[in-house]
mmCIF file of C-alpha atoms in Angstrom:
data_model
loop_
_atom_site.group_PDB
_atom_site.id
_atom_site.type_symbol
_atom_site.label_atom_id
_atom_site.label_comp_id
_atom_site.label_asym_id
_atom_site.label_seq_id
_atom_site.Cartn_x
_atom_site.Cartn_y
_atom_site.Cartn_z
ATOM 1 C CA MET A 1 95.470 81.963 61.231
ATOM 2 C CA ARG A 2 94.665 84.501 64.055
ATOM 3 C CA ASP A 3 91.154 83.176 63.404
ATOM 4 C CA HIS A 4 91.765 79.477 63.983
ATOM 5 C CA TRP A 5 93.632 80.450 66.818
ATOM 6 C CA THR A 6 90.995 82.362 68.788
ATOM 7 C CA THR A 7 88.537 79.382 67.766
ATOM 8 C CA PHE A 8 91.272 76.805 69.480
ATOM 9 C CA ARG A 9 91.336 79.309 72.512
ATOM 10 C CA HIS A 10 87.464 79.607 72.846
ATOM 11 C CA GLN A 11 87.221 75.636 72.532
ATOM 12 C CA ALA A 12 90.011 75.187 75.242
ATOM 13 C CA GLU A 13 88.371 77.287 77.765
ATOM 14 C CA TYR A 14 84.973 76.103 77.385
ATOM 15 C CA LEU A 15 86.515 72.320 77.847
ATOM 16 C CA LEU A 16 88.185 73.561 80.962
ATOM 17 C CA PHE A 17 85.216 75.612 82.247
ATOM 18 C CA ARG A 18 82.726 72.506 81.514
ATOM 19 C CA SER A 19 85.105 70.438 83.472
ATOM 20 C CA VAL A 20 84.999 72.673 86.117
ATOM 21 C CA VAL A 21 81.314 72.373 86.169
ATOM 22 C CA CYS A 22 81.148 68.768 86.307
ATOM 23 C CA VAL A 23 83.021 68.877 89.537
ATOM 24 C CA LEU A 24 81.343 71.565 91.192
ATOM 25 C CA GLN A 25 77.624 69.849 90.465
ATOM 26 C CA ILE A 26 78.667 66.986 92.487
ATOM 27 C CA LEU A 27 79.327 68.748 95.294
ATOM 28 C CA SER A 28 76.969 68.287 98.546
ATOM 29 C CA PRO A 29 75.859 71.233 100.324
ATOM 30 C CA ARG A 30 78.231 70.333 103.259
ATOM 31 C CA GLN A 31 81.286 69.962 100.868
ATOM 32 C CA ASN A 32 80.601 73.164 99.091
ATOM 33 C CA ARG A 33 80.437 75.022 102.659
ATOM 34 C CA LYS A 34 83.619 73.479 103.508
ATOM 35 C CA LEU A 35 85.671 74.162 100.206
ATOM 36 C CA ALA A 36 84.093 77.955 99.978
ATOM 37 C CA ARG A 37 85.477 78.457 103.635
ATOM 38 C CA PHE A 38 88.955 77.277 102.788
ATOM 39 C CA GLY A 39 88.694 79.595 99.565
ATOM 40 C CA ALA A 40 87.545 82.646 101.528
ATOM 41 C CA TRP A 41 90.559 81.934 103.650
ATOM 42 C CA LEU A 42 92.758 81.568 101.025
ATOM 43 C CA LEU A 43 91.547 85.366 99.272
ATOM 44 C CA THR A 44 91.274 87.134 102.747
ATOM 45 C CA ASP A 45 94.136 85.857 104.895
ATOM 46 C CA LEU A 46 97.120 84.163 102.288
ATOM 47 C CA LEU A 47 97.014 85.826 99.230
ATOM 48 C CA PRO A 48 98.043 89.392 98.312
ATOM 49 C CA ARG A 49 95.165 92.074 99.055
ATOM 50 C CA ARG A 50 95.986 94.148 95.975
ATOM 51 C CA MET A 51 94.811 90.984 94.082
ATOM 52 C CA THR A 52 91.601 90.191 95.774
ATOM 53 C CA ARG A 53 90.779 93.843 95.750
ATOM 54 C CA TYR A 54 90.363 93.342 99.731
ATOM 55 C CA ASN A 55 90.909 97.148 100.213
ATOM 56 C CA VAL A 56 88.075 98.301 97.752
ATOM 57 C CA ALA A 57 85.765 95.906 99.750
ATOM 58 C CA ALA A 58 86.940 96.876 103.022
ATOM 59 C CA GLU A 59 86.431 100.742 102.476
ATOM 60 C CA ASN A 60 83.157 100.011 101.104
ATOM 61 C CA ILE A 61 82.011 97.734 104.367
ATOM 62 C CA ARG A 62 83.262 100.670 106.531
ATOM 63 C CA ARG A 63 80.742 103.378 104.667
ATOM 64 C CA MET A 64 78.294 100.674 105.723
ATOM 65 C CA LEU A 65 79.062 100.244 109.123
ATOM 66 C CA GLY A 66 79.925 103.871 109.776
ATOM 67 C CA PRO A 67 82.921 105.612 111.558
ATOM 68 C CA ASP A 68 82.916 103.203 114.615
ATOM 69 C CA ALA A 69 83.574 100.177 112.545
ATOM 70 C CA ASP A 70 86.203 97.994 113.833
ATOM 71 C CA ALA A 71 89.075 96.393 111.633
ATOM 72 C CA ALA A 72 87.936 93.126 113.146
ATOM 73 C CA GLY A 73 84.522 93.125 112.031
ATOM 74 C CA VAL A 74 85.341 94.627 108.570
ATOM 75 C CA HIS A 75 87.764 91.673 107.884
ATOM 76 C CA ALA A 76 84.928 89.140 109.088
ATOM 77 C CA ILE A 77 82.322 90.661 106.806
ATOM 78 C CA VAL A 78 85.093 90.447 103.673
ATOM 79 C CA ARG A 79 85.970 86.758 104.693
ATOM 80 C CA ASP A 80 81.973 86.204 104.834
ATOM 81 C CA MET A 81 81.556 87.706 101.868
ATOM 82 C CA TRP A 82 83.868 85.367 99.711
ATOM 83 C CA GLU A 83 82.414 82.313 101.288
ATOM 84 C CA HIS A 84 79.080 83.637 100.171
ATOM 85 C CA LEU A 85 80.429 84.295 96.540
ATOM 86 C CA LEU A 86 82.336 80.860 96.489
ATOM 87 C CA ARG A 87 79.261 78.526 97.484
ATOM 88 C CA MET A 88 76.789 80.785 95.589
ATOM 89 C CA VAL A 89 78.560 79.722 92.174
ATOM 90 C CA PRO A 90 78.003 75.617 92.627
ATOM 91 C CA GLU A 91 74.375 76.525 93.713
ATOM 92 C CA MET A 92 73.697 78.407 90.508
ATOM 93 C CA LEU A 93 75.302 75.544 88.466
ATOM 94 C CA GLN A 94 72.971 72.780 90.540
ATOM 95 C CA ALA A 95 69.940 74.697 90.551
ATOM 96 C CA SER A 96 68.359 73.447 87.253
ATOM 97 C CA ARG A 97 68.974 69.896 88.762
ATOM 98 C CA LYS A 98 68.075 70.328 92.702
ATOM 99 C CA LEU A 99 65.309 73.051 92.143
ATOM 100 C CA SER A 100 61.855 72.228 90.847
ATOM 101 C CA LEU A 101 58.251 72.538 91.818
ATOM 102 C CA THR A 102 57.911 69.600 93.801
ATOM 103 C CA ASN A 103 60.595 70.856 96.546
ATOM 104 C CA CYS A 104 60.133 74.549 95.897
ATOM 105 C CA ARG A 105 59.187 74.787 99.414
ATOM 106 C CA GLU A 106 61.845 72.807 100.778
ATOM 107 C CA CYS A 107 64.168 75.479 99.495
ATOM 108 C CA VAL A 108 63.011 78.721 99.014
ATOM 109 C CA VAL A 109 60.597 80.895 101.455
ATOM 110 C CA PHE A 110 58.600 83.962 99.929
ATOM 111 C CA ARG A 111 58.198 87.269 102.028
ATOM 112 C CA ASP A 112 55.485 89.557 100.890
ATOM 113 C CA ARG A 113 54.620 87.699 98.356
ATOM 114 C CA ALA A 114 51.191 89.323 97.642
ATOM 115 C CA LYS A 115 52.774 92.473 96.800
ATOM 116 C CA VAL A 116 54.161 90.717 93.932
ATOM 117 C CA LEU A 117 51.306 89.034 92.874
ATOM 118 C CA GLU A 118 49.392 92.370 93.154
ATOM 119 C CA ALA A 119 51.776 94.242 90.782
ATOM 120 C CA MET A 120 51.778 91.297 88.325
ATOM 121 C CA THR A 121 48.193 91.045 87.977
ATOM 122 C CA THR A 122 47.618 94.876 87.159
ATOM 123 C CA GLY A 123 48.522 94.697 83.415
ATOM 124 C CA ARG A 124 51.198 97.098 83.591
ATOM 125 C CA PRO A 125 54.638 96.014 82.937
ATOM 126 C CA VAL A 126 56.910 95.040 85.988
ATOM 127 C CA MET A 127 60.393 96.064 86.628
ATOM 128 C CA ILE A 128 61.862 93.213 88.822
ATOM 129 C CA LEU A 129 64.668 95.257 90.353
ATOM 130 C CA GLY A 130 67.377 93.493 92.369
ATOM 131 C CA GLY A 131 71.375 94.108 93.294
ATOM 132 C CA HIS A 132 74.350 91.833 93.001
ATOM 133 C CA PHE A 133 73.167 90.661 96.931
ATOM 134 C CA GLY A 134 72.524 87.125 97.694
ATOM 135 C CA ASN A 135 71.754 85.029 94.764
ATOM 136 C CA TRP A 136 70.332 86.960 92.244
ATOM 137 C CA GLU A 137 70.414 84.044 89.251
ATOM 138 C CA MET A 138 68.005 82.045 91.833
ATOM 139 C CA SER A 139 65.324 84.648 91.969
ATOM 140 C CA MET A 140 65.439 84.899 88.452
ATOM 141 C CA ALA A 141 64.923 80.963 88.352
ATOM 142 C CA THR A 142 62.445 81.031 91.188
ATOM 143 C CA PHE A 143 60.337 83.188 89.051
ATOM 144 C CA GLY A 144 60.605 81.545 85.507
ATOM 145 C CA MET A 145 59.590 78.252 87.447
ATOM 146 C CA PHE A 146 56.497 80.003 88.959
ATOM 147 C CA GLY A 147 55.696 81.024 85.212
ATOM 148 C CA VAL A 148 56.558 84.314 85.391
ATOM 149 C CA PRO A 149 58.984 85.044 82.341
ATOM 150 C CA MET A 150 60.944 87.939 81.889
ATOM 151 C CA GLY A 151 63.508 89.759 80.077
ATOM 152 C CA PHE A 152 67.037 90.320 81.380
ATOM 153 C CA ILE A 153 69.808 92.476 80.214
ATOM 154 C CA ALA A 154 73.472 91.373 80.041
ATOM 155 C CA ARG A 155 76.479 91.905 78.474
ATOM 156 C CA ALA A 156 78.003 89.735 75.249
ATOM 157 C CA MET A 157 80.531 87.195 76.636
ATOM 158 C CA ASP A 158 83.998 87.473 74.729
ATOM 159 C CA ASN A 159 83.772 83.385 74.085
ATOM 160 C CA PRO A 160 80.635 82.711 72.159
ATOM 161 C CA LEU A 161 80.813 78.983 73.532
ATOM 162 C CA LEU A 162 80.297 79.917 76.783
ATOM 163 C CA HIS A 163 77.980 82.744 76.173
ATOM 164 C CA GLU A 164 75.956 80.051 74.455
ATOM 165 C CA TRP A 165 75.968 77.772 77.307
ATOM 166 C CA PHE A 166 74.950 80.722 80.032
ATOM 167 C CA GLN A 167 72.122 81.886 77.571
ATOM 168 C CA ARG A 168 70.820 78.522 77.611
ATOM 169 C CA GLY A 169 70.781 77.995 81.275
ATOM 170 C CA ARG A 170 69.060 81.296 81.733
ATOM 171 C CA GLU A 171 66.671 80.990 79.313
ATOM 172 C CA LYS A 172 65.673 77.445 80.361
ATOM 173 C CA TYR A 173 62.748 79.049 82.579
ATOM 174 C CA GLY A 174 61.247 81.083 79.830
ATOM 175 C CA HIS A 175 63.188 84.359 79.961
ATOM 176 C CA ARG A 176 64.935 86.004 77.544
ATOM 177 C CA LEU A 177 68.406 87.727 76.977
ATOM 178 C CA TYR A 178 69.073 90.855 75.547
ATOM 179 C CA LEU A 179 72.297 92.272 75.112
ATOM 180 C CA LYS A 180 73.083 95.498 76.299
ATOM 181 C CA LYS A 181 74.216 96.671 72.915
ATOM 182 C CA GLY A 182 72.109 95.947 69.842
ATOM 183 C CA ASN A 183 68.986 95.124 71.496
ATOM 184 C CA PHE A 184 67.321 98.073 72.649
ATOM 185 C CA ASP A 185 64.459 97.715 70.312
ATOM 186 C CA GLY A 186 63.503 94.201 71.974
ATOM 187 C CA ILE A 187 63.401 95.963 75.150
ATOM 188 C CA THR A 188 61.105 98.617 74.542
ATOM 189 C CA ASP A 189 59.173 96.075 72.440
ATOM 190 C CA LEU A 190 58.994 94.187 75.707
ATOM 191 C CA MET A 191 57.689 96.716 78.074
ATOM 192 C CA GLY A 192 55.391 98.290 75.380
ATOM 193 C CA ALA A 193 53.641 94.917 75.571
ATOM 194 C CA GLY A 194 53.277 94.875 79.141
ATOM 195 C CA GLY A 195 55.980 92.127 79.779
ATOM 196 C CA ASN A 196 58.625 91.744 82.733
ATOM 197 C CA LEU A 197 62.123 92.926 83.061
ATOM 198 C CA GLY A 198 64.499 92.165 85.156
ATOM 199 C CA LEU A 199 67.147 94.437 86.559
ATOM 200 C CA LEU A 200 70.226 94.854 88.403
ATOM 201 C CA GLY A 201 70.479 98.662 89.623
ATOM 202 C CA ASP A 202 73.211 98.847 92.139
ATOM 203 C CA GLN A 203 76.220 99.664 89.776
ATOM 204 C CA ASP A 204 78.164 102.672 89.173
ATOM 205 C CA ALA A 205 76.760 104.732 86.481
ATOM 206 C CA GLY A 206 79.454 107.360 85.883
ATOM 207 C CA GLY A 207 79.424 111.054 85.722
ATOM 208 C CA ARG A 208 75.957 110.987 84.057
ATOM 209 C CA GLY A 209 73.791 109.202 86.762
ATOM 210 C CA VAL A 210 72.038 111.150 89.349
ATOM 211 C CA PHE A 211 73.577 111.124 92.962
ATOM 212 C CA VAL A 212 71.854 109.608 95.485
ATOM 213 C CA ASP A 213 72.903 108.528 99.289
ATOM 214 C CA PHE A 214 73.550 104.709 99.069
ATOM 215 C CA PHE A 215 74.750 103.974 102.773
ATOM 216 C CA GLY A 216 74.905 107.549 103.686
ATOM 217 C CA THR A 217 76.914 108.687 100.821
ATOM 218 C CA PRO A 218 75.964 109.731 97.276
ATOM 219 C CA ALA A 219 76.584 107.349 94.764
ATOM 220 C CA SER A 220 76.118 107.611 90.996
ATOM 221 C CA THR A 221 72.693 105.634 89.834
ATOM 222 C CA TYR A 222 71.298 104.756 86.588
ATOM 223 C CA LYS A 223 68.535 107.328 85.577
ATOM 224 C CA SER A 224 67.557 105.030 83.142
ATOM 225 C CA ILE A 225 65.630 102.596 85.374
ATOM 226 C CA ALA A 226 63.286 105.806 86.680
ATOM 227 C CA LEU A 227 62.897 107.177 82.862
ATOM 228 C CA MET A 228 62.093 103.820 81.633
ATOM 229 C CA ALA A 229 59.551 102.978 84.794
ATOM 230 C CA MET A 230 58.081 106.796 83.755
ATOM 231 C CA GLU A 231 57.698 106.484 80.188
ATOM 232 C CA TYR A 232 56.040 102.403 79.958
ATOM 233 C CA LYS A 233 54.131 103.382 83.409
ATOM 234 C CA ALA A 234 55.881 100.277 84.655
ATOM 235 C CA LEU A 235 55.858 99.206 88.371
ATOM 236 C CA ILE A 236 59.149 98.799 90.017
ATOM 237 C CA VAL A 237 59.355 95.693 92.389
ATOM 238 C CA VAL A 238 62.539 95.859 94.398
ATOM 239 C CA GLY A 239 63.263 92.356 95.427
ATOM 240 C CA TYR A 240 66.104 90.529 96.618
ATOM 241 C CA CYS A 241 66.959 86.557 97.188
ATOM 242 C CA ARG A 242 69.138 85.836 100.133
ATOM 243 C CA ARG A 243 70.745 82.436 101.768
ATOM 244 C CA LEU A 244 69.024 81.672 104.784
ATOM 245 C CA PRO A 245 71.355 80.149 107.997
ATOM 246 C CA ASP A 246 72.167 76.606 107.745
ATOM 247 C CA ASP A 247 70.008 74.928 110.113
ATOM 248 C CA ASP A 248 70.563 71.546 108.386
ATOM 249 C CA ILE A 249 73.753 71.612 106.103
ATOM 250 C CA ALA A 250 73.253 67.721 105.621
ATOM 251 C CA GLY A 251 70.218 68.321 103.454
ATOM 252 C CA ARG A 252 69.748 67.763 100.077
ATOM 253 C CA TRP A 253 69.963 71.608 99.383
ATOM 254 C CA VAL A 254 70.260 74.920 100.740
ATOM 255 C CA ARG A 255 67.423 77.362 101.617
ATOM 256 C CA TYR A 256 66.797 80.796 100.216
ATOM 257 C CA GLU A 257 64.633 83.658 101.050
ATOM 258 C CA VAL A 258 63.327 85.561 97.902
ATOM 259 C CA GLY A 259 61.326 88.767 99.046
ATOM 260 C CA CYS A 260 59.852 92.012 97.966
ATOM 261 C CA GLU A 261 61.240 94.725 99.738
ATOM 262 C CA GLU A 262 59.145 97.551 98.161
ATOM 263 C CA VAL A 263 56.850 98.109 95.103
ATOM 264 C CA ILE A 264 57.011 101.638 93.484
ATOM 265 C CA ASP A 265 54.591 103.327 91.299
ATOM 266 C CA PRO A 266 56.181 105.501 89.054
ATOM 267 C CA CYS A 267 52.799 107.745 88.351
ATOM 268 C CA ALA A 268 52.458 108.886 91.728
ATOM 269 C CA ASP A 269 52.882 112.106 92.585
ATOM 270 C CA TYR A 270 56.574 113.401 92.669
ATOM 271 C CA GLU A 271 58.223 116.900 92.775
ATOM 272 C CA ASP A 272 61.378 115.313 91.345
ATOM 273 C CA PRO A 273 60.369 112.167 89.811
ATOM 274 C CA ILE A 274 63.710 110.760 88.478
ATOM 275 C CA ARG A 275 65.520 111.497 91.597
ATOM 276 C CA GLU A 276 63.054 110.267 93.868
ATOM 277 C CA ILE A 277 62.080 107.124 92.572
ATOM 278 C CA THR A 278 66.064 106.478 92.133
ATOM 279 C CA GLU A 279 66.218 107.555 95.852
ATOM 280 C CA ARG A 280 63.541 105.055 96.915
ATOM 281 C CA TYR A 281 64.582 101.648 95.155
ATOM 282 C CA THR A 282 68.196 102.511 96.117
ATOM 283 C CA GLN A 283 67.165 102.776 99.857
ATOM 284 C CA ALA A 284 64.992 99.846 99.298
ATOM 285 C CA LEU A 285 68.066 97.632 98.255
ATOM 286 C CA GLU A 286 70.400 99.159 101.172
ATOM 287 C CA ARG A 287 67.268 97.615 103.332
ATOM 288 C CA ALA A 288 67.608 94.370 102.076
ATOM 289 C CA ILE A 289 71.694 94.166 102.340
ATOM 290 C CA ARG A 290 71.520 95.576 105.419
ATOM 291 C CA ARG A 291 70.139 91.744 106.988
ATOM 292 C CA ALA A 292 72.704 90.083 105.608
ATOM 293 C CA PRO A 293 75.617 92.140 104.273
ATOM 294 C CA GLU A 294 78.089 89.299 104.197
ATOM 295 C CA GLN A 295 76.164 88.314 100.957
ATOM 296 C CA TYR A 296 76.548 91.606 99.093
ATOM 297 C CA PHE A 297 79.245 92.142 96.228
ATOM 298 C CA TRP A 298 81.358 94.744 98.209
ATOM 299 C CA VAL A 299 84.557 94.751 95.394
ATOM 300 C CA HIS A 300 82.515 96.502 92.937
ATOM 301 C CA ARG A 301 83.527 100.085 93.488
ATOM 302 C CA ARG A 302 80.256 101.587 93.979
ATOM 303 C CA TRP A 303 81.399 105.020 94.741
ATOM 304 C CA LYS A 304 83.746 105.348 92.173
ATOM 305 C CA SER A 305 82.103 108.251 90.514
ATOM 306 C CA GLU A 306 81.754 111.762 92.608
ATOM 307 C CA PRO A 307 79.380 114.482 92.153
ATOM 308 C CA ARG A 308 80.822 117.201 89.940
ATOM 309 C CA ARG A 309 80.238 119.935 92.383
ATOM 310 C CA LYS A 310 83.410 118.110 94.348
ATOM 311 C CA VAL A 311 85.337 117.186 91.533
ATOM 312 C CA ARG A 312 84.815 120.988 90.468
ATOM 313 C CA ALA A 313 86.138 121.878 94.272
ATOM 314 C CA ALA A 314 89.075 119.891 93.884
ATOM 315 C CA GLU A 315 90.156 121.346 90.814
ATOM 316 C CA ARG A 316 89.917 124.877 91.999
ATOM 317 C CA ARG A 317 91.708 123.724 95.129
ATOM 318 C CA ALA A 318 94.823 122.169 92.638
ATOM 319 C CA ALA A 319 94.862 125.122 90.906
#
């Protein structure tokens, strides 16, 4: 009985999701922006802040802006962040219909493309590293469209129907999905064969991460990226995909800038390679985010974990 109920719930969720998708896919850029602005107003000015993680986002933004940050400026970035995220969802859903090789130059501009091409032609594996900034899904679609397939890592969704739908969409451009649990052998095979791996490297890594400065405050960051790059001699291409200003919002679609912020060679001479490689890609992500801070996912608790020395000092004071 329980299995039947679970199957029915999954089907109902999938039907509701696809109904919403159908509505979002027909929105024009102007309609999408108006709807997103209304939603951003609801999330920042009407709903209780505890429901929208407003205080988490505001605290993170103050870390970026520094001690002189004013409340009005912080609030504006929080509101603009929600507008960006709400606009991003329909844009992701419309990409498969609106983005193609024939109109790509109208929708996407490239910054420092030569760096990426050089990295891709060395014969070494490449790790395309980004963060929850701009439209990270759009950058993945762009690489696939230009014949640069990559593996990417994601968590299996609880609803298998939704998981299959998202997997089909992401693999449409030639990419391959690897689950966080259960596909490690596939990832190592990909890297060993000189393939490309797409990663997001800006989440809290817990107590086992290496602490490097992110906007001036130590943040726990995954060591696995540096370790994997060193093991397979993989180049790390730190990139981003940010929405450009709406010069012509009445046009067929929006415009994005896909850029390469830095290329990191793990085979260079380092005194402390894990820390230094992690610092370099974290600083590169920070530079990209500063260009359009309203397009970063500030509601993530990036500084949740604290260095052990601070935790121990707090424990001593409490004792």
